Short mmCIF file of C-alpha atoms and ligand atoms in Angstrom, two decimals:
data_model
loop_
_atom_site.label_atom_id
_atom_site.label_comp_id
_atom_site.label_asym_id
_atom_site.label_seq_id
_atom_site.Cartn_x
_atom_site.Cartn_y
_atom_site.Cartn_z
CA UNK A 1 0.00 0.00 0.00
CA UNK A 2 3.25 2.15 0.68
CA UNK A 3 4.65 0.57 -2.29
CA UNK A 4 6.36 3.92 -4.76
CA UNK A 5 4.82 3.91 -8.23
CA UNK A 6 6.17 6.03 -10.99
CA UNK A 7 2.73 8.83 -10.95
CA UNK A 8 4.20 9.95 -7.12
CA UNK A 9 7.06 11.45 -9.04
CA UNK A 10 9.82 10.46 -6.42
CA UNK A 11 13.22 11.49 -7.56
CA UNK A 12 16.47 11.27 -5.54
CA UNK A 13 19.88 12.96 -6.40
CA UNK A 14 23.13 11.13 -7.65
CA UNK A 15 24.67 12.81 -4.98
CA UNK A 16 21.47 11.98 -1.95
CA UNK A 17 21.78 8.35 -2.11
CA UNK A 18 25.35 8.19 -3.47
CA UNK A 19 26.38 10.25 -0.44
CA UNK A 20 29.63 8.36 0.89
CA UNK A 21 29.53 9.37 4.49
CA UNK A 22 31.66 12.27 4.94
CA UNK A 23 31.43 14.67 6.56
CA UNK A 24 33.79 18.21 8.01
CA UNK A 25 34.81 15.55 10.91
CA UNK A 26 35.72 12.65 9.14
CA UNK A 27 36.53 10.51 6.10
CA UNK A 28 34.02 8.31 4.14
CA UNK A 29 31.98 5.72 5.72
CA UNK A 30 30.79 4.08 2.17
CA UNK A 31 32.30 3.10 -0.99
CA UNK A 32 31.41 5.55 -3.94
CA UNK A 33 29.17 3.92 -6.21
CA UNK A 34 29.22 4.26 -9.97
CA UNK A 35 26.44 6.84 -11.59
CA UNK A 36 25.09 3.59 -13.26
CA UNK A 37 25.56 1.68 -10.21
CA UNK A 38 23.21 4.49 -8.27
CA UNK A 39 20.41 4.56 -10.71
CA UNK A 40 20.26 0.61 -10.21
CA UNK A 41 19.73 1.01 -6.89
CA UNK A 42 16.94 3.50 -7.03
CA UNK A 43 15.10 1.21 -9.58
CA UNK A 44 15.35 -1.21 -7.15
CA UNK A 45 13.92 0.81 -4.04
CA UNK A 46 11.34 2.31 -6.93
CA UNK A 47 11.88 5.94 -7.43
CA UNK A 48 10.48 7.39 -10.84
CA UNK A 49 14.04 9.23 -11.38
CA UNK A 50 17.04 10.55 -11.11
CA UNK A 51 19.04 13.84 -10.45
CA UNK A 52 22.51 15.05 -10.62
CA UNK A 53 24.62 17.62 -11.13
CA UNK A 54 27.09 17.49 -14.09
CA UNK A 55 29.94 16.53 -12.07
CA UNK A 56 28.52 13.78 -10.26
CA UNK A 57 27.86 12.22 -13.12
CA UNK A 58 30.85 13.83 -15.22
CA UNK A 59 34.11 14.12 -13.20
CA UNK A 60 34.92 17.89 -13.49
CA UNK A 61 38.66 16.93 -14.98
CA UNK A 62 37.75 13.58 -17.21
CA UNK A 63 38.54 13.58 -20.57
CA UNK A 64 35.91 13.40 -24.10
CA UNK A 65 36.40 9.30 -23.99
CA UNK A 66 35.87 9.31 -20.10
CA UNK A 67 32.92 10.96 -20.34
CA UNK A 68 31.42 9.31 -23.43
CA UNK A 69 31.98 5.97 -21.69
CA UNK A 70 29.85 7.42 -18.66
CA UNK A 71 27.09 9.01 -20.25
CA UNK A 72 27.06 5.64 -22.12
CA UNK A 73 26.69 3.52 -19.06
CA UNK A 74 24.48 5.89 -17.18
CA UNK A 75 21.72 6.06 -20.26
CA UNK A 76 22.44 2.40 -20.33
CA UNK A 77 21.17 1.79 -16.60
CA UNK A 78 18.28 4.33 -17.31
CA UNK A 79 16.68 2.16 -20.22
CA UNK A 80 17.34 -1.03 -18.11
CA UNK A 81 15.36 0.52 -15.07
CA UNK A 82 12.97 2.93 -16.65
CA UNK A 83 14.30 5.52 -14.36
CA UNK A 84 13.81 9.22 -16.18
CA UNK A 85 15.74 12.33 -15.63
CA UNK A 86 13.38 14.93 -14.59
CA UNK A 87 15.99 17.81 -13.26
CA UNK A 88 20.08 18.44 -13.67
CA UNK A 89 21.86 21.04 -12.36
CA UNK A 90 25.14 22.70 -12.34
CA UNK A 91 28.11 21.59 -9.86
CA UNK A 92 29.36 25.57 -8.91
CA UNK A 93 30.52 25.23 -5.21
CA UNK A 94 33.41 21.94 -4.74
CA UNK A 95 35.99 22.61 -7.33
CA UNK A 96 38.80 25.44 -5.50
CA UNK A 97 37.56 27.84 -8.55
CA UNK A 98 34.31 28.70 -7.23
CA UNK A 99 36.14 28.78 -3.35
CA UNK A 100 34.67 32.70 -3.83
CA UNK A 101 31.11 32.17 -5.82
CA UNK A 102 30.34 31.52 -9.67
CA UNK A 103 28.26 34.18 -10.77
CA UNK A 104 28.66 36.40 -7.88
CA UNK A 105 33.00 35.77 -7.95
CA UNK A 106 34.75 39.19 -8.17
CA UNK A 107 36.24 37.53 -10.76
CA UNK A 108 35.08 38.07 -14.50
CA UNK A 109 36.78 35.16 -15.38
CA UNK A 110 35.12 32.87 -13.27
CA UNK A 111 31.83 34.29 -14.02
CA UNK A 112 32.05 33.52 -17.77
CA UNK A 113 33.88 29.94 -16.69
CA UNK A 114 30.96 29.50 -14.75
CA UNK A 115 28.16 30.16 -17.39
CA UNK A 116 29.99 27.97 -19.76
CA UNK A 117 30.01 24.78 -17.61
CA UNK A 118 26.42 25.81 -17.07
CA UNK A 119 25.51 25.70 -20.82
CA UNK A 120 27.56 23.07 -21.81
CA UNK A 121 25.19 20.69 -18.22
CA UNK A 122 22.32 22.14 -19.73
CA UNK A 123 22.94 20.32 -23.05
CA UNK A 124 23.57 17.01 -21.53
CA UNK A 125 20.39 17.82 -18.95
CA UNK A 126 18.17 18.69 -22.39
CA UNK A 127 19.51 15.53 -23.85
CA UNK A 128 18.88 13.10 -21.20
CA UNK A 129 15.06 14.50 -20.74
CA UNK A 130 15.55 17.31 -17.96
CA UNK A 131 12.68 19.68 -18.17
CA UNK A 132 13.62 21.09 -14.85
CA UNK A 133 17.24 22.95 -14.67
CA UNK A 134 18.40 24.03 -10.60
CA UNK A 135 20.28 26.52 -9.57
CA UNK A 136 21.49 26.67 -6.26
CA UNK A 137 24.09 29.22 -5.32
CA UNK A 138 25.83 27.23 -2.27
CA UNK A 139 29.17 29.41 -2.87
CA UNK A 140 27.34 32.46 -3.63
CA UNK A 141 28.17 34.58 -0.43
CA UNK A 142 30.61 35.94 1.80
CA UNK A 143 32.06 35.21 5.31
CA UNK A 144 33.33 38.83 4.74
CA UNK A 145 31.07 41.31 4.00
CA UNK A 146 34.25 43.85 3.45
CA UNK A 147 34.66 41.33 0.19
CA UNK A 148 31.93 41.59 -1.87
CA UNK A 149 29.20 44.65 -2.52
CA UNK A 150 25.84 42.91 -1.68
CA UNK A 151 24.62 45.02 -4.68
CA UNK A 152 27.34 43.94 -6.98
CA UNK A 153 26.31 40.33 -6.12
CA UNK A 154 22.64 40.47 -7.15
CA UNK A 155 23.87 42.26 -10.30
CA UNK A 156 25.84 39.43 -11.75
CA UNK A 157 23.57 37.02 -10.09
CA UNK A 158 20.60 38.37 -12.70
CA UNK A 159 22.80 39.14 -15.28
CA UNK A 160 23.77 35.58 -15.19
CA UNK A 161 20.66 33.77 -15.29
CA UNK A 162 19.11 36.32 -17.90
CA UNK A 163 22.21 35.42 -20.41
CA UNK A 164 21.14 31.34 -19.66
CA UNK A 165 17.36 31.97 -19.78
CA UNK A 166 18.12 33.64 -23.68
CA UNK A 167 20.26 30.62 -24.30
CA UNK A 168 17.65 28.15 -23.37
CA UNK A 169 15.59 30.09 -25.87
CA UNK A 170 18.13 30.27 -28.62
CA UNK A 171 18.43 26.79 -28.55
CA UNK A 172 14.73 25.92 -27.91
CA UNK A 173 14.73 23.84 -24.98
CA UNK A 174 11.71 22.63 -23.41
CA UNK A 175 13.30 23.83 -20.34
CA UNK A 176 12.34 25.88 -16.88
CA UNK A 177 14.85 27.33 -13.99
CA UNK A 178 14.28 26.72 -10.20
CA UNK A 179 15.95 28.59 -7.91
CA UNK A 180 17.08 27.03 -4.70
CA UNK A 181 17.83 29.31 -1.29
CA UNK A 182 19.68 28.82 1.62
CA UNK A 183 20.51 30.95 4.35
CA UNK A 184 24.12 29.95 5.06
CA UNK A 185 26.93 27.01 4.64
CA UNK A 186 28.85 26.25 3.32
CA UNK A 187 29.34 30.43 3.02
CA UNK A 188 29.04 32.16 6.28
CA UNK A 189 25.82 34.06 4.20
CA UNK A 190 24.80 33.03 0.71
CA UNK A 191 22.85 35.83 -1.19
CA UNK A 192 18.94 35.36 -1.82
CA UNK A 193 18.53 33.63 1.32
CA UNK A 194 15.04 32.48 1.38
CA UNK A 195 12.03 31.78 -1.05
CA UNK A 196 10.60 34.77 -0.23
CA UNK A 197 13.90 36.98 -1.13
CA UNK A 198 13.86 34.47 -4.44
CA UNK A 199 10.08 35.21 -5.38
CA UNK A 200 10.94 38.81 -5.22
CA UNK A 201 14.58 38.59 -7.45
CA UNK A 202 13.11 36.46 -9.75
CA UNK A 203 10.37 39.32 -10.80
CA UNK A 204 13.83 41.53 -12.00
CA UNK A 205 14.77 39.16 -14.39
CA UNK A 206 14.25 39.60 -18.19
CA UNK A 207 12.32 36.61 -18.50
CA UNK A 208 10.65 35.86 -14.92
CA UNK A 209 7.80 33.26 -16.75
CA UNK A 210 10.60 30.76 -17.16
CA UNK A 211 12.16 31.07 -13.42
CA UNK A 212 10.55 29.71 -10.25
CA UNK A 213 11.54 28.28 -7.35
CA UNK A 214 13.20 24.92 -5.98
CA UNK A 215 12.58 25.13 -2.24
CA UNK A 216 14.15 22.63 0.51
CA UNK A 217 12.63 21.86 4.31
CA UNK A 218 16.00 22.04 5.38
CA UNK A 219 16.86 25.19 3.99
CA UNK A 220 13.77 27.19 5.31
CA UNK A 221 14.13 25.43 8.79
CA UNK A 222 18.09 26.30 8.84
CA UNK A 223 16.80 29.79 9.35
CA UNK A 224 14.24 29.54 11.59
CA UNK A 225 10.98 29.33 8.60
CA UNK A 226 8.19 27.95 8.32
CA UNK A 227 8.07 25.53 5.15
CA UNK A 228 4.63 25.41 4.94
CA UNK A 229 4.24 28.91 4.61
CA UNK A 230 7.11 29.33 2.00
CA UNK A 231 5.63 26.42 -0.43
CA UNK A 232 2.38 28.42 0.10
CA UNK A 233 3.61 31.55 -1.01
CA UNK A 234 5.53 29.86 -4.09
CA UNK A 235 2.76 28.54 -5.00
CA UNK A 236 0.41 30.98 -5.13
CA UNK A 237 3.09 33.10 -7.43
CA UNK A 238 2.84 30.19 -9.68
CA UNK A 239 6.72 29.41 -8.62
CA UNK A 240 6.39 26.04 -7.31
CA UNK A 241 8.69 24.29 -10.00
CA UNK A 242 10.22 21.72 -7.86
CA UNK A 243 10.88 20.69 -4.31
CA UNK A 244 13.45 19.73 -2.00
CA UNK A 245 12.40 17.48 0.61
CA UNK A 246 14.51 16.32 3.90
CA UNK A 247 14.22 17.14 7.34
CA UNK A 248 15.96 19.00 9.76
CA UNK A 249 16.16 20.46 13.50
CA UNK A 250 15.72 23.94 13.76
CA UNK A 251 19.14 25.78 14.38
CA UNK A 252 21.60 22.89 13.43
CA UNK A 253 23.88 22.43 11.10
CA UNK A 254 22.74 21.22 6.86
CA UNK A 255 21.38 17.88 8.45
CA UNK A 256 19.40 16.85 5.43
CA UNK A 257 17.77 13.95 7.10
CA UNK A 258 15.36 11.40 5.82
CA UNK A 259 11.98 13.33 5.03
CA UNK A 260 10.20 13.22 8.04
CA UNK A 261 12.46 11.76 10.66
CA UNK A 262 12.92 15.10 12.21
CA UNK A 263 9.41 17.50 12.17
CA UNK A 264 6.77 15.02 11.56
CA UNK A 265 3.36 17.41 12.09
CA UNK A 266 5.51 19.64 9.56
CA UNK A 267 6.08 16.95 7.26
CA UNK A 268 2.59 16.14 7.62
CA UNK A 269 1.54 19.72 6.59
CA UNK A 270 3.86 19.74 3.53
CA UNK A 271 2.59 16.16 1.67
CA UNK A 272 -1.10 17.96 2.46
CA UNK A 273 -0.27 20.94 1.04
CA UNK A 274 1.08 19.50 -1.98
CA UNK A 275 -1.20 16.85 -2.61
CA UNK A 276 -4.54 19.40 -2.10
CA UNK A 277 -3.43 21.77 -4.33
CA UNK A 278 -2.55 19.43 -6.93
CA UNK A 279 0.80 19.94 -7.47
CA UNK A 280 2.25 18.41 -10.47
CA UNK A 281 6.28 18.19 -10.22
CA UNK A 282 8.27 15.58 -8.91
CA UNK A 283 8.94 15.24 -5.32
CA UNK A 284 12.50 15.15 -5.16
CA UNK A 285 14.13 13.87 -2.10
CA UNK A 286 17.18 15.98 -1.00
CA UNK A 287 18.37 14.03 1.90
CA UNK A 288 21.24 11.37 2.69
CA UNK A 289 21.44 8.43 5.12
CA UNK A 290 22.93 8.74 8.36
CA UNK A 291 26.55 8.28 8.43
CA UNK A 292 26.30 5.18 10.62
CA UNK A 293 24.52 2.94 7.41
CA UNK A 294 25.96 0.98 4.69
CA UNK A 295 24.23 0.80 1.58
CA UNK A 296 21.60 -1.43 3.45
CA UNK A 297 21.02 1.29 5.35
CA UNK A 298 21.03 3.45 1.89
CA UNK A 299 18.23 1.19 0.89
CA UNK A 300 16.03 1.62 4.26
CA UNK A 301 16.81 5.49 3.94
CA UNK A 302 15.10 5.44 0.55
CA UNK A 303 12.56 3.53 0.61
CA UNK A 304 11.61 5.28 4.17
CA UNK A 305 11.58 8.91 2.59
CA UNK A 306 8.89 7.76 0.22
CA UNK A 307 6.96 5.35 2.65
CA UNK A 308 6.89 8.37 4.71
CA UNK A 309 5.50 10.64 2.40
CA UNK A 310 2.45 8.05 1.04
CA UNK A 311 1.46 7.79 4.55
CA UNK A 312 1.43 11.17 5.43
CA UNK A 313 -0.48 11.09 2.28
CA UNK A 314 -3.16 8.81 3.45
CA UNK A 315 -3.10 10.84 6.80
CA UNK A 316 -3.80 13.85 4.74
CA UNK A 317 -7.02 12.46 2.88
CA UNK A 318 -8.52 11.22 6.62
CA UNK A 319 -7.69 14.54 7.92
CA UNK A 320 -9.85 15.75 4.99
CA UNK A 321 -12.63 13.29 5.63
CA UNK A 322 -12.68 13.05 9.52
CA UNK A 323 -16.37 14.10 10.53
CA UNK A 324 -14.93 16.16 13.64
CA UNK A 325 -12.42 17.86 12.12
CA UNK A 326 -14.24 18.93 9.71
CA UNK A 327 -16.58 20.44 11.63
CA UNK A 328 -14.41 22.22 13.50
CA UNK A 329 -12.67 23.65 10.02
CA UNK A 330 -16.61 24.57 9.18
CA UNK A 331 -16.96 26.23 12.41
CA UNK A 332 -13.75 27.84 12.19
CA UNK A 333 -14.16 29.39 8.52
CA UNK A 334 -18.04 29.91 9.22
CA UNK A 335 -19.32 32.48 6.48
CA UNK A 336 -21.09 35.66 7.76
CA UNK A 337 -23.79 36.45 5.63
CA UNK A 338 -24.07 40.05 6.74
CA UNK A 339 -20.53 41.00 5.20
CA UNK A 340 -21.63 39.35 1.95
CA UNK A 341 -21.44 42.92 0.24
CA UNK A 342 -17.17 42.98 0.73
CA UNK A 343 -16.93 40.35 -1.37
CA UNK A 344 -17.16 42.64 -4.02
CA UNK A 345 -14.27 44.70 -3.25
CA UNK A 346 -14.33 48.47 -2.92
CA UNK A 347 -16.58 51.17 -4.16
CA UNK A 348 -17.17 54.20 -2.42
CA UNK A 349 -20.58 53.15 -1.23
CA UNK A 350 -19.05 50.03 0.50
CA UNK A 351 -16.61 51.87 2.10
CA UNK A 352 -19.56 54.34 3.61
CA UNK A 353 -21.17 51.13 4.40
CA UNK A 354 -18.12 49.72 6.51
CA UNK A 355 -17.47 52.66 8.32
CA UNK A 356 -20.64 52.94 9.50
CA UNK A 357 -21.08 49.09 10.87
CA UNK A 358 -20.73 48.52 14.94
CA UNK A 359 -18.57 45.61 15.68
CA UNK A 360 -18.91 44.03 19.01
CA UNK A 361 -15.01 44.27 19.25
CA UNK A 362 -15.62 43.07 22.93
CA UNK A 363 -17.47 39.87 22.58
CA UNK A 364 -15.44 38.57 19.49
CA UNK A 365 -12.36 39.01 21.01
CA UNK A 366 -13.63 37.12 24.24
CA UNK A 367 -14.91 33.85 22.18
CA UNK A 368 -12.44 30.96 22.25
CA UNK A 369 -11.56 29.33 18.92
CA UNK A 370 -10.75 25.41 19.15
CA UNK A 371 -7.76 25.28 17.81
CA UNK A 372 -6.17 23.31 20.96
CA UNK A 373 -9.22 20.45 20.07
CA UNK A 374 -8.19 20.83 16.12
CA UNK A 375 -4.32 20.58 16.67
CA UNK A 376 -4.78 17.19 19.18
CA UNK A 377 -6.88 15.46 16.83
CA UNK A 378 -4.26 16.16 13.93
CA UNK A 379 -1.47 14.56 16.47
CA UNK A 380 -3.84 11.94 16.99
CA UNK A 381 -4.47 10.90 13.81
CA UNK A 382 -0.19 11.06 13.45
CA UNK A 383 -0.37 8.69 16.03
CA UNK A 384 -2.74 6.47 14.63
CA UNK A 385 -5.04 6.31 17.21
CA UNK A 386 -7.53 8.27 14.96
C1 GCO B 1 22.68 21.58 -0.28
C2 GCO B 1 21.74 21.76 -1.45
C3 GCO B 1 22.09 20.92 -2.63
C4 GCO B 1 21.27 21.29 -3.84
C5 GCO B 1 21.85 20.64 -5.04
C6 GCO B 1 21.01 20.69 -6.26
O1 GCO B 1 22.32 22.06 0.79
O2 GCO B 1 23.75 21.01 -0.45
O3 GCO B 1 20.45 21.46 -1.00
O4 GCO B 1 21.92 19.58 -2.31
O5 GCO B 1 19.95 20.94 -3.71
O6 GCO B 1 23.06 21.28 -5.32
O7 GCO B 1 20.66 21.95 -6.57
MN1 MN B 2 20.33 21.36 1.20
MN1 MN B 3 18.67 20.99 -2.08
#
């Protein structure tokens, strides 16, 4: 009944379940696995696709024949599982050239390196089916803010993506951007933190139809945010092109833990969210296994993010059908007929109209909602004793 099919849309990164273990602290726990070797393992624990950024599938220094053989595999173990390639992205934060940012560098010259190895992954990403391209700017801030004019940074930052959006046009790709924030690490501060200070950027772009917005639990909970509320607001700007899904503790380091191991009731909130507005994209899990696991582990990690999310998804439609919490959501959103005529918006005459009305300030502010009744039945019904 938990069992992943391909129309849930679960996707997992080359780089989420072919995490090797390390970490700042210490070396690698597991044995990298080949690109090919990866996808094979998500057919197995039945995700719909795959992710990656160029250089996890395409070492940053191998040669035309090393790469060739790779891409060759990789499609290879694709057509054997069925597994499609939904979204690629751009490595711009390991290799020591991007130590100070790609499009935001104060270098020119690793600006304009840094749009080439973008166009050059989007070709491969257009190729292997992408519809989705990512951008997230992990090295795209300062520790130093005597370093780098804030102003400067946002600059280059839209300069950048208008010069790939015009590309992707040129070439007529079938293709869409998603921005990804993130408040800090690995830079001390990364520009754009947020969703919200994406959804605003993305409206000074050239070409703001084709960008929207790839946000992550972690990310939004790294800074203290409510996830709910940022999906929410994405959404509602038509911006919800893809999504990052983990967990994560408030305040901690970049845990990206299994989705739901952390904030369940949040967790909870987000599949509902998604799943009663209809959303369309893939849900792509950002996360990695615990250090601890070998690729056993790997496998339980998987398969748990997406058993996790079809249950919360079940949870979701018996929220929706449970008689008494309905009724409280009826009793909570009750109508009131005798403010029928704002509906309408404003005219001068409704304006008269309101500030002539007599509220009982008084006696609404005295009535109790139930919102302590509404919030235990939720956690029971988490619980399963619902
Ligand atoms: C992180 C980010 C990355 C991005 C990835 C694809 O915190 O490391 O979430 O995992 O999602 O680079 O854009
Ligand atoms: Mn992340
Ligand atoms: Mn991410």
């Amino acid at each position: 009944m938990y069992d992943p099919k391909p129309e849930h849309k679960f996707t997992f990164g080359l780089w989420t379940v072919g995490n090797i273990g390390r970490d700042p602290f210490g070396q690698p726990t597991r044995d990298a696995l080949s690109p090919a070797q990866i996808v094979r393992l998500l057919g197995e624990v039945g995700a719909y696709g795959v992710n990656y950024h160029d250089n996890d599938l395409i070492p940053i220094d191998a040669d035309e024949a090393q790469a060739a053989q790779i891409t060759r595999e990789f499609k290879q173990a694709l057509s054997d599982t069925g597994l499609k390639v939904p979204m690629a992205t751009t490595n711009l934060f390991a290799d020591p050239v991007f130590k100070d940012g790609a499009f935001t560098s104060n270098n020119p010259k690793v600006r304009a390196y840094a749009l080439q190895k973008v166009m050059r992954s989007i070709d491969l990403g257009v190729e292997l089916g992408a519809e989705v391209y990512v951008f997230w700017g992990g090295r795209e801030g300062t520790e130093t803010d005597a370093s780098k004019n804030p102003l400067d940074a946002i600059k280059r930052f839209r300069e950048a993506l208008n010069f790939l959006c015009e590309y992707v046009i040129d070439n007529g790709y079938n293709l869409k951007f998603a921005l990804e924030p993130k408040p800090n690490e690995p830079r001390g501060d990364i520009f754009q933190p947020t969703v919200g200070h994406m959804l605003a950027f993305i409206e000074t772009l050239d070409h703001p139809e084709m960008v929207g917005l790839n946000p992550e639990v972690a990310h939004e909970h790294m800074a203290g945010l409510n996830f709910l509320h940022a999906i929410a607001q994405a959404w509602d700007a038509g911006k919800l092109f893809h999504i990052d899904l983990n967990d994560q503790m408030f305040g901690r380091y970049d845990q990206d833990f299994r989705f739901g191991s952390a904030m369940l009731k949040q967790a909870f909130f987000v599949v509902k969210f998604l799943e009663d507005v209809g959303y369309q994209g893939m849900r792509h899990f950002d996360a990695h296994a615990y250090r601890t696991e070998d690729y056993e582990g790997v496998k339980w990690f998987a398969r748990g993010c997406m058993r996790t999310y079809l249950i919360l998804k079940e949870k979701a439609q018996r929220f929706n059908q449970d008689p008494e919490i309905q009724a409280l959501l009826a009793e909570i959103n009750a109508a009131d007929p005798s403010l029928d005529y704002l509906a309408q918006g404003y005219s001068r005459e409704t304006a008269n109209r309101l500030k002539a009305e007599a509220f009982d300030r008084v006696g609404i502010g005295q009535r109790g909602l139930p919102y302590e009744h509404l919030d235990q039945l939720t956690v029971e019904l988490l619980l399963g004793v619902r």
